[in-house]
Coordinates of C-alpha atoms and ligand atoms in Angstrom, one line a residue:
M848 CA 0.2 3.3 -60.5
L849 CA 2.8 5.3 -62.3
V850 CA 0.0 7.7 -63.5
W851 CA -1.1 8.0 -59.9
R852 CA 2.4 8.8 -58.7
L853 CA 2.7 11.4 -61.4
I854 CA -0.6 12.9 -60.3
R855 CA 0.5 13.0 -56.7
S856 CA 3.7 14.7 -57.5
V857 CA 1.7 17.8 -58.5
P858 CA 0.9 20.2 -55.6
G859 CA -2.6 19.4 -54.4
W860 CA -4.0 23.0 -54.7
L861 CA -3.5 22.9 -58.5
F862 CA -6.4 20.6 -59.0
P863 CA -9.2 22.7 -57.6
L864 CA -7.7 25.7 -59.2
A865 CA -7.7 23.9 -62.6
A866 CA -11.2 22.8 -62.0
G867 CA -12.2 26.4 -61.2
L868 CA -10.6 27.7 -64.3
L869 CA -12.3 25.1 -66.4
V870 CA -15.7 26.2 -65.0
L871 CA -14.7 29.7 -65.8
L872 CA -14.0 28.8 -69.4
L873 CA -17.2 26.7 -69.9
P874 CA -19.1 29.4 -71.8
E875 CA -16.3 29.1 -74.5
F876 CA -17.5 25.6 -75.1
G877 CA -21.0 26.8 -75.6
L878 CA -22.8 26.7 -72.3
G879 CA -26.5 27.4 -72.9
F880 CA -28.3 30.1 -71.0
A881 CA -30.1 27.7 -68.7
L882 CA -27.0 25.7 -67.8
S883 CA -25.0 28.9 -67.3
R884 CA -27.6 30.1 -64.8
Q885 CA -27.5 26.7 -63.0
V886 CA -23.7 26.9 -62.7
Q887 CA -23.9 30.4 -61.3
L888 CA -26.5 29.3 -58.8
A889 CA -24.3 26.3 -57.9
C890 CA -21.4 28.6 -57.2
I891 CA -23.6 30.8 -55.1
L892 CA -24.9 27.8 -53.1
A893 CA -21.3 26.6 -52.7
L894 CA -20.4 29.9 -51.1
V895 CA -23.2 29.7 -48.6
V896 CA -22.4 26.0 -47.8
S897 CA -18.7 26.9 -47.4
G898 CA -19.7 29.2 -44.6
L899 CA -21.6 26.5 -42.9
N900 CA -18.6 24.1 -43.3
L901 CA -16.4 26.6 -41.4
S902 CA -18.7 26.9 -38.5
L903 CA -20.1 23.4 -38.3
G904 CA -17.4 21.2 -39.8
Y905 CA -14.4 23.0 -38.5
A906 CA -15.5 25.0 -35.4
G907 CA -18.1 22.4 -34.4
E908 CA -21.0 24.8 -34.0
L909 CA -24.3 23.8 -35.4
A910 CA -25.6 27.1 -36.7
L911 CA -28.1 27.4 -39.5
G912 CA -28.1 31.1 -39.8
Q913 CA -26.4 31.1 -43.2
A914 CA -29.7 31.6 -45.0
A915 CA -30.3 34.8 -43.0
M916 CA -26.8 36.1 -43.8
Y917 CA -27.4 35.3 -47.4
A918 CA -30.6 37.3 -47.3
A919 CA -28.8 40.2 -45.6
G920 CA -26.2 40.1 -48.4
A921 CA -28.9 40.0 -51.2
Y922 CA -30.9 42.9 -49.7
T923 CA -27.8 45.0 -49.1
A924 CA -26.7 44.6 -52.7
G925 CA -30.3 45.1 -54.0
L926 CA -30.9 48.3 -52.0
M927 CA -27.5 49.6 -52.9
S928 CA -28.3 49.1 -56.6
I929 CA -31.6 50.9 -56.3
A930 CA -29.8 53.7 -54.5
G931 CA -27.5 54.0 -57.5
Y932 CA -24.5 52.1 -56.2
T933 CA -24.3 49.4 -58.9
D934 CA -20.6 48.7 -58.7
I935 CA -20.3 45.0 -58.0
V936 CA -17.0 45.2 -56.1
L937 CA -18.6 47.8 -53.8
Q938 CA -21.7 45.7 -53.4
L939 CA -19.7 42.5 -52.6
I940 CA -17.6 44.3 -49.9
A941 CA -20.7 45.9 -48.4
S942 CA -22.8 42.7 -48.5
G943 CA -19.9 40.6 -47.0
L944 CA -19.5 43.1 -44.2
V945 CA -23.2 43.4 -43.5
A946 CA -23.5 39.6 -43.3
L947 CA -20.4 39.5 -41.0
A948 CA -22.1 42.0 -38.8
V949 CA -25.3 39.9 -38.7
G950 CA -23.1 36.9 -37.8
I951 CA -21.5 38.7 -34.9
V952 CA -24.7 40.3 -33.6
T953 CA -26.6 37.0 -33.7
G954 CA -23.6 34.9 -32.6
I955 CA -22.8 36.7 -29.4
P956 CA -26.1 36.0 -27.5
G957 CA -26.2 32.5 -29.0
L958 CA -22.7 31.6 -27.9
R959 CA -22.9 33.4 -24.5
L960 CA -25.8 31.2 -23.5
G961 CA -23.8 28.1 -24.3
S962 CA -24.6 24.5 -25.5
W963 CA -27.5 24.4 -28.0
S964 CA -28.5 28.0 -27.9
L965 CA -26.6 29.0 -31.0
A966 CA -28.3 26.3 -33.0
M967 CA -31.6 27.5 -31.6
T968 CA -31.1 31.3 -32.1
S969 CA -29.8 30.8 -35.7
F970 CA -32.7 28.5 -36.4
F971 CA -35.2 31.0 -35.3
L972 CA -33.3 33.7 -37.2
V973 CA -33.9 31.7 -40.4
L974 CA -37.6 31.3 -39.6
L975 CA -37.9 35.0 -38.9
V976 CA -36.3 36.2 -42.1
P977 CA -39.5 36.5 -44.2
D978 CA -41.1 38.4 -41.3
I979 CA -38.2 40.8 -40.8
I980 CA -38.3 41.5 -44.5
A981 CA -42.0 42.1 -44.4
V982 CA -41.7 44.5 -41.4
F983 CA -39.4 46.7 -43.4
G984 CA -41.8 46.4 -46.4
D985 CA -41.4 50.0 -47.5
A986 CA -37.7 49.5 -48.2
T987 CA -37.6 45.8 -49.1
G988 CA -40.8 45.5 -51.1
G989 CA -42.1 43.1 -48.3
R990 CA -43.5 39.9 -49.5
N991 CA -43.7 41.1 -53.1
G992 CA -39.9 41.2 -53.3
L993 CA -37.4 43.8 -54.1
S994 CA -37.5 44.9 -57.8
G995 CA -35.9 47.7 -59.7
I996 CA -32.4 46.4 -59.3
E997 CA -30.1 47.8 -62.0
P998 CA -27.6 45.8 -63.9
A999 CA -24.3 45.6 -62.0
T1000 CA -21.3 47.6 -63.2
L1001 CA -17.6 47.3 -62.8
F1002 CA -15.7 50.6 -62.9
G1003 CA -18.7 52.3 -64.5
E1004 CA -19.2 49.8 -67.2
V1005 CA -22.3 47.6 -67.3
I1006 CA -21.5 43.9 -66.9
D1007 CA -23.6 41.8 -69.4
A1008 CA -24.9 38.3 -68.5
D1009 CA -21.8 36.6 -70.0
R1010 CA -19.4 38.6 -68.1
F1011 CA -21.5 38.3 -64.9
Y1012 CA -20.9 34.6 -65.2
V1013 CA -17.2 35.2 -65.0
V1014 CA -17.7 37.5 -61.9
V1015 CA -19.6 34.8 -60.1
V1016 CA -17.1 32.0 -60.8
L1017 CA -14.2 34.3 -60.0
V1018 CA -15.7 35.2 -56.6
A1019 CA -16.2 31.6 -55.8
I1020 CA -12.6 30.7 -56.8
L1021 CA -11.2 33.5 -54.7
W1022 CA -13.3 32.6 -51.7
F1023 CA -12.3 28.9 -51.8
A1024 CA -8.6 30.0 -52.0
V1025 CA -9.2 32.0 -48.9
M1026 CA -11.0 29.2 -47.2
R1027 CA -8.3 26.7 -48.0
N1028 CA -5.6 29.1 -46.7
L1029 CA -7.6 29.5 -43.5
V1030 CA -8.2 25.8 -42.9
V1031 CA -4.6 24.7 -43.3
S1032 CA -3.3 27.6 -41.1
R1033 CA -2.8 27.5 -37.4
H1034 CA -6.3 29.2 -37.1
G1035 CA -7.8 26.3 -39.0
I1036 CA -6.1 23.8 -36.7
A1037 CA -7.3 25.9 -33.8
F1038 CA -10.9 25.5 -35.0
R1039 CA -10.4 21.8 -35.0
T1040 CA -8.8 21.8 -31.6
L1041 CA -11.9 23.7 -30.4
K1042 CA -14.2 21.2 -32.0
Q1043 CA -12.3 18.4 -30.3
S1044 CA -12.5 20.0 -26.8
P1045 CA -12.8 23.5 -25.4
V1046 CA -10.6 22.4 -22.5
L1047 CA -7.8 21.4 -24.9
A1048 CA -8.3 24.6 -26.9
S1049 CA -8.0 26.9 -23.9
S1050 CA -5.0 24.9 -22.6
V1051 CA -3.0 26.0 -25.7
G1052 CA -4.1 29.6 -25.4
I1053 CA -7.2 29.7 -27.6
S1054 CA -10.0 31.9 -26.4
V1055 CA -13.0 29.5 -26.8
F1056 CA -15.7 32.2 -27.0
R1057 CA -13.8 34.3 -29.4
M1058 CA -12.9 31.4 -31.7
K1059 CA -16.4 30.1 -31.8
L1060 CA -17.7 33.5 -32.7
L1061 CA -15.0 33.9 -35.3
G1062 CA -16.0 30.6 -37.0
Y1063 CA -19.6 31.6 -37.1
A1064 CA -19.1 35.2 -38.2
I1065 CA -16.4 34.4 -40.8
G1066 CA -18.8 31.8 -42.1
A1067 CA -21.3 34.6 -42.7
F1068 CA -19.0 36.4 -45.0
P1069 CA -19.2 34.1 -48.1
A1070 CA -23.0 33.9 -47.5
G1071 CA -23.1 37.7 -47.9
L1072 CA -21.0 37.5 -51.1
A1073 CA -23.4 34.9 -52.4
G1074 CA -26.4 37.2 -51.6
A1075 CA -24.8 40.1 -53.5
L1076 CA -24.2 37.8 -56.6
F1077 CA -27.7 36.4 -56.4
A1078 CA -29.4 39.8 -56.3
N1079 CA -27.7 40.7 -59.5
I1080 CA -28.6 37.5 -61.5
D1081 CA -32.3 38.0 -61.7
M1082 CA -32.2 41.6 -60.6
Y1083 CA -35.0 40.7 -58.3
V1084 CA -35.0 39.4 -54.7
S1085 CA -37.9 37.6 -53.1
P1086 CA -38.1 36.7 -49.5
E1087 CA -39.1 33.2 -50.4
A1088 CA -35.6 32.5 -51.6
F1089 CA -34.3 32.7 -48.0
G1090 CA -36.8 30.5 -46.1
F1091 CA -36.5 27.3 -44.3
T1092 CA -36.4 25.2 -47.5
F1093 CA -33.2 27.0 -48.5
A1094 CA -31.7 26.6 -45.1
T1095 CA -32.4 22.9 -45.3
A1096 CA -30.8 22.7 -48.8
V1097 CA -27.7 24.3 -47.4
L1098 CA -27.5 21.9 -44.5
A1099 CA -28.1 18.9 -46.9
A1100 CA -25.4 20.1 -49.3
C1101 CA -23.0 20.6 -46.4
I1102 CA -23.5 17.1 -45.0
L1103 CA -23.6 15.4 -48.4
G1104 CA -20.4 17.1 -49.6
G1105 CA -18.6 16.7 -46.2
A1106 CA -18.8 19.3 -43.5
T1107 CA -15.1 19.1 -42.6
S1108 CA -13.7 19.8 -46.0
V1109 CA -13.0 22.8 -48.1
Y1110 CA -14.2 21.5 -51.5
G1111 CA -17.0 19.4 -50.1
A1112 CA -19.1 22.5 -50.3
V1113 CA -18.6 22.6 -54.1
I1114 CA -19.4 19.0 -54.5
G1115 CA -22.5 19.1 -52.3
A1116 CA -23.8 22.4 -53.9
A1117 CA -23.2 21.1 -57.5
I1118 CA -25.2 17.9 -56.8
M1119 CA -27.9 19.8 -55.1
Q1120 CA -28.2 22.5 -57.8
L1121 CA -27.6 20.5 -61.0
G1122 CA -29.4 17.5 -59.8
P1123 CA -32.9 17.7 -58.2
N1124 CA -33.4 21.4 -58.6
Q1125 CA -33.6 21.0 -62.3
S1126 CA -37.0 19.3 -62.3
S1127 CA -40.1 21.4 -61.9
E1128 CA -41.8 18.7 -59.8
F1129 CA -38.9 19.0 -57.4
Q1130 CA -40.1 22.2 -55.8
Q1131 CA -43.1 20.4 -54.3
Y1132 CA -41.0 17.7 -52.8
A1133 CA -37.9 19.7 -52.1
L1134 CA -37.9 19.1 -48.3
V1135 CA -38.3 15.3 -48.8
F1136 CA -35.3 15.3 -51.2
Y1137 CA -33.2 17.3 -48.9
G1138 CA -34.1 15.0 -46.1
G1139 CA -33.0 12.1 -48.3
F1140 CA -29.7 13.8 -49.0
L1141 CA -29.2 14.5 -45.3
I1142 CA -29.7 10.8 -44.6
V1143 CA -27.4 9.7 -47.3
G1144 CA -24.7 12.2 -46.4
G1145 CA -25.1 12.0 -42.7
V1146 CA -25.8 8.3 -42.1
L1147 CA -24.5 6.3 -45.0
L1148 CA -21.3 8.2 -45.6
S1149 CA -20.3 9.9 -42.5
G1150 CA -17.9 12.6 -43.5
G1151 CA -19.7 13.1 -46.9
L1152 CA -18.4 12.6 -50.4
A1153 CA -15.2 14.5 -49.5
K1154 CA -14.3 11.8 -47.0
V1155 CA -14.9 9.1 -49.7
A1156 CA -12.6 11.0 -52.0
K1157 CA -9.9 11.2 -49.2
Q1158 CA -10.2 7.5 -48.5
V1159 CA -9.8 6.6 -52.2
T1160 CA -6.8 8.9 -52.4
A1161 CA -5.3 7.2 -49.4
R1162 CA -5.9 3.8 -50.8
L1163 CA -4.3 4.7 -54.1
D1164 CA -1.4 6.2 -52.2
R1165 CA -0.8 3.0 -50.4
K1166 CA -1.0 1.0 -53.6
A1167 CA 1.5 3.2 -55.2
G1168 CA 3.7 2.9 -52.2
L1169 CA 3.6 6.7 -51.5
T1170 CA 3.0 6.2 -47.8
G1171 CA 4.5 3.8 -45.4
R1172 CA 5.9 4.5 -42.0
G1173 CA 9.6 4.9 -41.8
A1174 CA 11.5 3.0 -39.3
P1175 CA 11.1 4.4 -35.8
V1176 CA 14.1 6.1 -34.5
R1177 CA 15.2 4.3 -31.4
G1178 CA 18.4 6.0 -30.8
T1179 CA 20.4 6.9 -27.7
D1180 CA 20.7 10.3 -26.2
T1181 CA 23.4 11.4 -28.5
A1182 CA 21.3 10.8 -31.6
R1183 CA 18.7 13.3 -30.5
P1184 CA 18.8 17.1 -30.9
A1185 CA 19.9 19.1 -27.9
T1186 CA 17.2 20.9 -25.9
A1187 CA 17.4 24.7 -26.2
P1188 CA 17.6 26.7 -23.0
M1189 CA 14.2 27.4 -21.4
S1190 CA 13.3 30.1 -19.0
G1191 CA 11.3 28.4 -16.3
Q1192 CA 9.3 30.3 -13.7
T1193 CA 8.8 29.4 -10.0
L1194 CA 5.4 28.0 -9.3
V1195 CA 4.0 28.7 -5.8
V1196 CA 0.7 27.1 -4.8
D1197 CA -0.3 28.7 -1.5
G1198 CA -3.0 27.1 0.6
I1199 CA -5.4 26.1 -2.2
S1200 CA -8.8 24.6 -1.3
K1201 CA -11.4 23.2 -3.7
A1202 CA -14.6 21.4 -3.0
F1203 CA -16.9 19.7 -5.5
G1204 CA -20.2 19.7 -3.7
G1205 CA -19.4 18.0 -0.4
N1206 CA -16.3 16.4 -1.7
Q1207 CA -13.1 18.3 -0.5
A1208 CA -10.8 17.5 -3.4
L1209 CA -8.0 19.9 -2.2
D1210 CA -7.8 21.1 1.3
D1211 CA -5.3 23.9 2.1
T1212 CA -2.7 22.4 -0.2
S1213 CA 0.6 24.1 -0.9
L1214 CA 3.5 23.2 -3.1
R1215 CA 6.5 24.9 -4.8
A1216 CA 8.2 24.0 -8.0
E1217 CA 11.5 25.6 -9.1
P1218 CA 12.9 26.3 -12.5
G1219 CA 15.3 23.7 -13.7
S1220 CA 13.9 21.0 -11.5
V1221 CA 11.3 18.2 -11.6
T1222 CA 8.7 18.3 -8.9
A1223 CA 6.7 15.0 -8.6
L1224 CA 3.2 15.0 -7.3
I1225 CA 2.2 11.6 -6.1
G1226 CA -0.7 10.1 -4.2
P1227 CA -3.4 7.5 -4.5
N1228 CA -6.2 7.7 -7.0
G1229 CA -8.6 10.5 -6.1
S1230 CA -6.2 12.3 -3.9
G1231 CA -6.5 15.5 -5.9
K1232 CA -3.5 15.5 -8.3
T1233 CA -5.4 16.2 -11.5
T1234 CA -7.5 18.7 -9.7
M1235 CA -4.3 20.5 -8.6
L1236 CA -3.1 20.7 -12.3
N1237 CA -6.6 21.9 -13.3
M1238 CA -6.4 24.7 -10.7
I1239 CA -3.0 25.8 -11.9
C1240 CA -4.2 25.8 -15.5
G1241 CA -7.2 27.9 -14.6
F1242 CA -9.9 25.3 -15.4
Y1243 CA -11.2 25.5 -11.9
R1244 CA -11.4 28.5 -9.7
P1245 CA -10.0 27.8 -6.2
D1246 CA -12.3 28.3 -3.2
S1247 CA -9.4 29.9 -1.4
G1248 CA -5.6 30.3 -1.7
R1249 CA -3.2 31.8 -4.2
I1250 CA -1.3 30.5 -7.2
L1251 CA 1.8 32.3 -8.4
I1252 CA 3.8 31.8 -11.6
G1253 CA 6.9 33.9 -11.3
N1254 CA 5.3 36.9 -9.5
K1255 CA 2.1 36.8 -11.4
E1256 CA -1.1 35.7 -9.5
V1257 CA -3.0 33.4 -11.8
Q1258 CA -5.8 32.0 -9.6
G1259 CA -9.1 33.1 -11.2
M1260 CA -7.6 33.8 -14.6
A1261 CA -9.2 32.2 -17.7
P1262 CA -7.3 29.1 -18.8
E1263 CA -6.3 30.6 -22.2
H1264 CA -4.7 33.5 -20.3
V1265 CA -2.8 31.2 -18.0
A1266 CA -1.6 29.3 -21.1
R1267 CA -0.3 32.6 -22.4
V1268 CA 1.6 33.2 -19.2
G1269 CA 3.6 30.1 -20.3
V1270 CA 1.8 27.1 -18.8
A1271 CA 1.6 24.0 -21.0
R1272 CA 0.2 20.6 -20.0
T1273 CA -0.6 17.1 -21.1
F1274 CA -3.8 15.3 -20.2
Q1275 CA -4.4 12.2 -18.2
T1276 CA -6.4 11.0 -21.2
P1277 CA -4.7 12.2 -24.4
N1278 CA -6.7 14.9 -26.0
I1279 CA -5.9 15.3 -29.7
P1280 CA -8.1 16.9 -32.4
D1281 CA -9.6 14.7 -35.2
G1282 CA -8.4 14.8 -38.8
V1283 CA -5.1 16.5 -38.3
T1284 CA -1.6 15.1 -38.9
V1285 CA 0.9 14.4 -36.1
L1286 CA 2.9 17.4 -37.2
E1287 CA -0.1 19.7 -37.3
A1288 CA -1.2 18.4 -33.9
V1289 CA 2.2 19.3 -32.4
A1290 CA 2.4 22.6 -34.1
S1291 CA -1.0 23.5 -32.6
G1292 CA 0.8 23.9 -29.3
R1293 CA 2.3 27.1 -30.6
Y1294 CA -0.9 29.0 -30.8
S1295 CA -0.1 31.4 -28.0
T1296 CA 3.4 32.1 -29.2
D1297 CA 4.0 34.6 -32.1
R1298 CA 0.4 35.7 -32.5
V1299 CA -0.7 36.3 -36.1
S1300 CA -4.2 37.4 -36.9
M1301 CA -6.7 36.1 -39.5
L1302 CA -6.2 38.6 -42.3
P1303 CA -2.4 38.1 -42.8
T1304 CA -3.2 34.4 -42.6
V1305 CA -5.8 34.1 -45.4
L1306 CA -3.8 36.5 -47.6
R1307 CA -0.6 34.6 -46.8
L1308 CA 1.3 37.8 -46.0
P1309 CA 5.1 37.5 -45.1
R1310 CA 4.3 37.7 -41.4
Y1311 CA 2.1 34.6 -41.6
R1312 CA 4.7 32.8 -43.7
T1313 CA 7.4 33.5 -41.1
V1314 CA 5.3 32.3 -38.2
R1315 CA 4.2 29.2 -40.1
A1316 CA 7.8 28.3 -41.0
R1317 CA 8.8 28.6 -37.4
D1318 CA 5.8 26.6 -36.2
L1319 CA 6.6 23.7 -38.5
A1320 CA 10.3 23.8 -37.7
E1321 CA 9.7 23.7 -33.9
A1322 CA 7.1 21.0 -34.3
E1323 CA 9.6 19.0 -36.4
R1324 CA 12.3 19.4 -33.8
A1325 CA 10.0 18.4 -30.9
L1326 CA 8.9 15.3 -32.9
E1327 CA 12.5 14.3 -33.3
T1328 CA 13.1 14.8 -29.6
V1329 CA 10.3 12.5 -28.6
G1330 CA 11.1 10.1 -31.4
L1331 CA 8.0 10.4 -33.5
A1332 CA 9.5 12.2 -36.5
H1333 CA 8.9 9.3 -38.8
L1334 CA 5.1 9.5 -38.1
R1335 CA 4.8 13.3 -38.9
D1336 CA 2.3 12.8 -41.7
E1337 CA 0.1 10.2 -40.0
T1338 CA -3.3 11.0 -38.7
A1339 CA -2.6 12.0 -35.1
T1340 CA -5.6 10.2 -33.6
S1341 CA -4.6 6.9 -35.2
L1342 CA -1.5 6.6 -33.1
P1343 CA -1.4 4.1 -30.2
L1344 CA -1.9 5.4 -26.6
G1345 CA 1.8 5.6 -25.8
M1346 CA 2.6 7.6 -28.9
R1347 CA -0.3 9.9 -28.3
R1348 CA 1.2 10.7 -24.9
L1349 CA 4.5 11.5 -26.4
L1350 CA 2.7 13.6 -29.0
E1351 CA 1.1 15.6 -26.2
V1352 CA 4.5 16.1 -24.6
A1353 CA 5.8 17.4 -27.9
R1354 CA 2.8 19.7 -28.3
S1355 CA 3.5 21.2 -24.8
M1356 CA 7.2 21.5 -25.5
V1357 CA 6.7 23.7 -28.6
A1358 CA 4.7 26.2 -26.6
E1359 CA 8.0 27.4 -25.1
P1360 CA 6.6 26.7 -21.6
R1361 CA 7.8 28.3 -18.4
L1362 CA 5.9 25.7 -16.5
L1363 CA 5.2 22.2 -17.8
L1364 CA 2.5 20.1 -16.2
L1365 CA 2.6 16.4 -17.0
D1366 CA -0.4 14.3 -15.9
E1367 CA 0.5 10.5 -15.8
V1368 CA 2.4 10.7 -19.0
A1369 CA 4.2 7.4 -18.5
S1370 CA 1.1 5.2 -18.1
G1371 CA 0.4 3.1 -21.2
L1372 CA 4.0 3.5 -22.5
D1373 CA 6.2 0.5 -23.2
E1374 CA 9.6 0.3 -21.5
D1375 CA 11.4 1.9 -24.4
E1376 CA 9.0 4.8 -24.5
V1377 CA 9.2 5.3 -20.7
E1378 CA 13.0 5.4 -21.0
R1379 CA 12.8 7.9 -23.8
L1380 CA 10.3 10.0 -21.9
A1381 CA 12.4 9.9 -18.7
D1382 CA 15.4 11.1 -20.6
L1383 CA 13.3 13.8 -22.2
I1384 CA 11.9 15.1 -18.9
R1385 CA 15.3 15.1 -17.4
R1386 CA 16.7 17.2 -20.3
L1387 CA 13.7 19.6 -20.2
G1388 CA 14.4 20.1 -16.5
R1389 CA 18.1 20.7 -17.1
A1390 CA 17.3 23.1 -19.9
G1391 CA 15.6 25.3 -17.2
C1392 CA 12.0 24.5 -17.4
T1393 CA 9.8 24.1 -14.3
I1394 CA 8.2 20.7 -14.4
V1395 CA 5.4 19.3 -12.3
L1396 CA 5.1 15.6 -12.9
V1397 CA 2.0 13.6 -11.7
E1398 CA 3.0 10.0 -11.9
H1399 CA 2.1 6.6 -10.5
N1400 CA 5.2 4.8 -11.5
F1401 CA 7.2 5.2 -8.2
R1402 CA 10.4 4.0 -9.7
L1403 CA 10.2 6.6 -12.4
V1404 CA 9.4 9.2 -9.8
L1405 CA 12.4 8.3 -7.7
A1406 CA 14.7 8.3 -10.8
L1407 CA 13.5 11.7 -12.1
A1408 CA 12.2 13.9 -9.3
D1409 CA 14.3 16.5 -7.5
T1410 CA 11.4 17.0 -5.0
I1411 CA 8.4 14.8 -4.2
V1412 CA 5.1 16.0 -2.9
V1413 CA 2.7 13.4 -1.5
L1414 CA -1.0 14.0 -1.6
A1415 CA -3.7 12.0 0.3
Q1416 CA -7.3 13.1 0.3
G1417 CA -6.4 16.6 -0.9
R1418 CA -3.8 17.2 1.7
V1419 CA 0.0 17.2 1.5
I1420 CA 1.2 14.4 3.8
A1421 CA 4.9 14.6 3.0
A1422 CA 7.2 16.7 0.8
G1423 CA 11.0 16.4 0.3
L1424 CA 13.9 14.8 -1.5
P1425 CA 13.3 11.4 -3.0
S1426 CA 15.7 9.9 -0.4
E1427 CA 13.5 11.3 2.4
I1428 CA 10.2 10.4 0.9
E1429 CA 11.3 6.9 0.2
H1430 CA 11.8 6.3 3.9
D1431 CA 9.1 8.6 5.3
P1432 CA 7.1 6.5 7.8
R1433 CA 3.8 8.2 7.0
V1434 CA 4.2 7.7 3.3
L1435 CA 5.2 4.1 4.0
S1436 CA 2.2 3.4 6.1
E1437 CA -0.4 5.5 4.3
Y1438 CA 0.7 5.2 0.8
L1439 CA 3.3 2.5 0.1
G1440 CA 0.7 -0.3 -0.3
V1441 CA -0.9 1.7 -3.1
V1442 CA 2.4 2.6 -4.5
A1443 CA 3.7 -0.9 -4.7
E1444 CA 0.5 -2.0 -6.4
D1445 CA 0.6 0.9 -8.8
T1446 CA 4.2 0.4 -9.7
E1447 CA 3.4 -3.1 -10.8
L1448 CA 0.5 -1.7 -12.8
A1449 CA 2.5 1.0 -14.5
G1450 CA 3.0 0.2 -18.1
E1451 CA -0.5 -0.9 -18.5
A1452 CA -3.3 1.3 -19.9
T1453 CA -5.0 3.6 -17.5
Ligands
ADP59 P1 -6.3 12.2 -8.9 O1 -5.9 12.9 -10.2 O2 -5.3 12.4 -7.8 O3 -6.6 10.7 -9.1 P2 -8.6 13.9 -9.0 O4 -7.9 15.3 -8.9 O5 -9.0 13.5 -10.4 O6 -7.6 12.8 -8.4 O7 -9.8 13.9 -8.1 C1 -9.8 14.3 -6.7 C2 -11.3 14.2 -6.2 O8 -12.0 15.3 -6.8 C3 -12.0 12.9 -6.6 O9 -12.7 12.6 -5.4 C4 -12.8 13.3 -7.7 O10 -14.0 12.5 -7.7 C5 -13.1 14.8 -7.5 N1 -13.3 15.5 -8.7 C6 -12.4 15.9 -9.6 N2 -12.9 16.6 -10.6 C7 -14.2 16.8 -10.3 C8 -15.3 17.4 -11.0 N3 -15.1 18.1 -12.1 N4 -16.5 17.4 -10.4 C9 -16.7 16.7 -9.2 N5 -15.7 16.0 -8.6 C10 -14.5 16.1 -9.1
MG60 MG1 -5.6 12.2 -12.1

């Protein structure tokens, strides 16, 4: 176990880098021609698979177009070479960009149509590749393939076969470094957030369409690079290399290695290339083999080999005593960090109506919430409370009425734009992405603050580092405030319900909200947690935030709220100070029975 502790004390990224360098140096140990070729092909396959990992594993879009983008890259490089542009760097850049363009052009209609259409369009794209190549037969050589490719050069010097090996492995190493940077960044977490739920994604300010397109299109880039490398290995490109069989191999390698992992692509591609592809009989039964791998990867080991590796690592960590939850901090007010001043905005909901079919969920409903105060929204189940929050967030478009935040009208605005105005929320059923740590999940709430684009992210430019440091510091602080700091490295989805609710509160706090919408945050919490939450909400209110609290626990509402709005069947039946509502005859007669019951139920799961 001492050895394991030593291993774990080394930064994680050093291992793949060392493995990459080792592959780079393999020829020094006498790698034969045949094996050298296989390693290069494995690197190329790994690049293509990595693109699929990004779109399928991270962004959650099943899209099989990688084979088409690979073809686009190969033909771009091949045609450039024939035209006299043999420089490999030039070819790589051009091929990557052409593949990116193919990704964007094919992705837009597929994503616009929604649900399964991207899977279908990309599938047909792959089936069409040989025909497209044949149509442009004059330029591409049609079904006979593209020949006459000249040896690649670098700064005017011809690259021989040995040195081309180095080029291929280096490109793979560089791409995987980029991929890793992307995946651990806020954009990587944003992809996972999107995969979890588009509703959640837009509530933290992520544009769902744009992000899906980015995942698909960026995934095209390594496929284009792979194509350029492939064209220069045999100096011949045949349309057969890009058909359905190849697309299936890519999918099988992706699933076998583990779609939601960076290096799973390398594992899957290596097994696929160095294993079955070696035998000549294989070609005949290729699809059967790939099917077999798909079943092994998809059914027997969900999450692929990468997940197995992660589980083994976690087990060894536990044995070596490297994990272990610290003691929960159950302190008093004074032990927790102070809440920084927040600049709340007035919320005005003015005569909102919303019907779902014949069901009038909200009927000419108005309410007002002021900065620095807690406005509670109460009412029996089905009275329209969650619908009201969804209207404010932009998930539903009101049939009539206006919603103002400050002096900005937000009704009809897309939810990600409303989030950027400064609206943060929690969900009645906690909504947390899979496979991220508690700290990452909280930091994901900062997506709409301090924007930073992809390029500085993957290159780790100073701008990205600054933003990332701030994201983590804020997330750390919010975790301390809600009392979950000791769980920062746990898998977020593994927390019990009460803690997931607190995590959501922390996630909405880090967004620097002007308006905070809390949907039944106290249900499912134990007494300690309710107390901590109440204290937290009070302090957020005092710090200047505008808070709308949907809550069933009447005692908690009375203790926290500055104003109470009572809904019944989509209408406001009473509004006022807690002391007034407590004794309002209509509330007593129409609602108190339900309230008394719910108060007793509070504390249990929803
Ligand atoms: P509450 O949060 O107060 O319990 P909701 O706002 O969830 O109530 O629901 C109010 C009414 O609107 C209910 O009758 C519910 O069935 C209906 N409703 C809410 N969302 C939808 C939807 N997406 N489609 C159809 N009906 C809905
Ligand atoms: Mg509700």
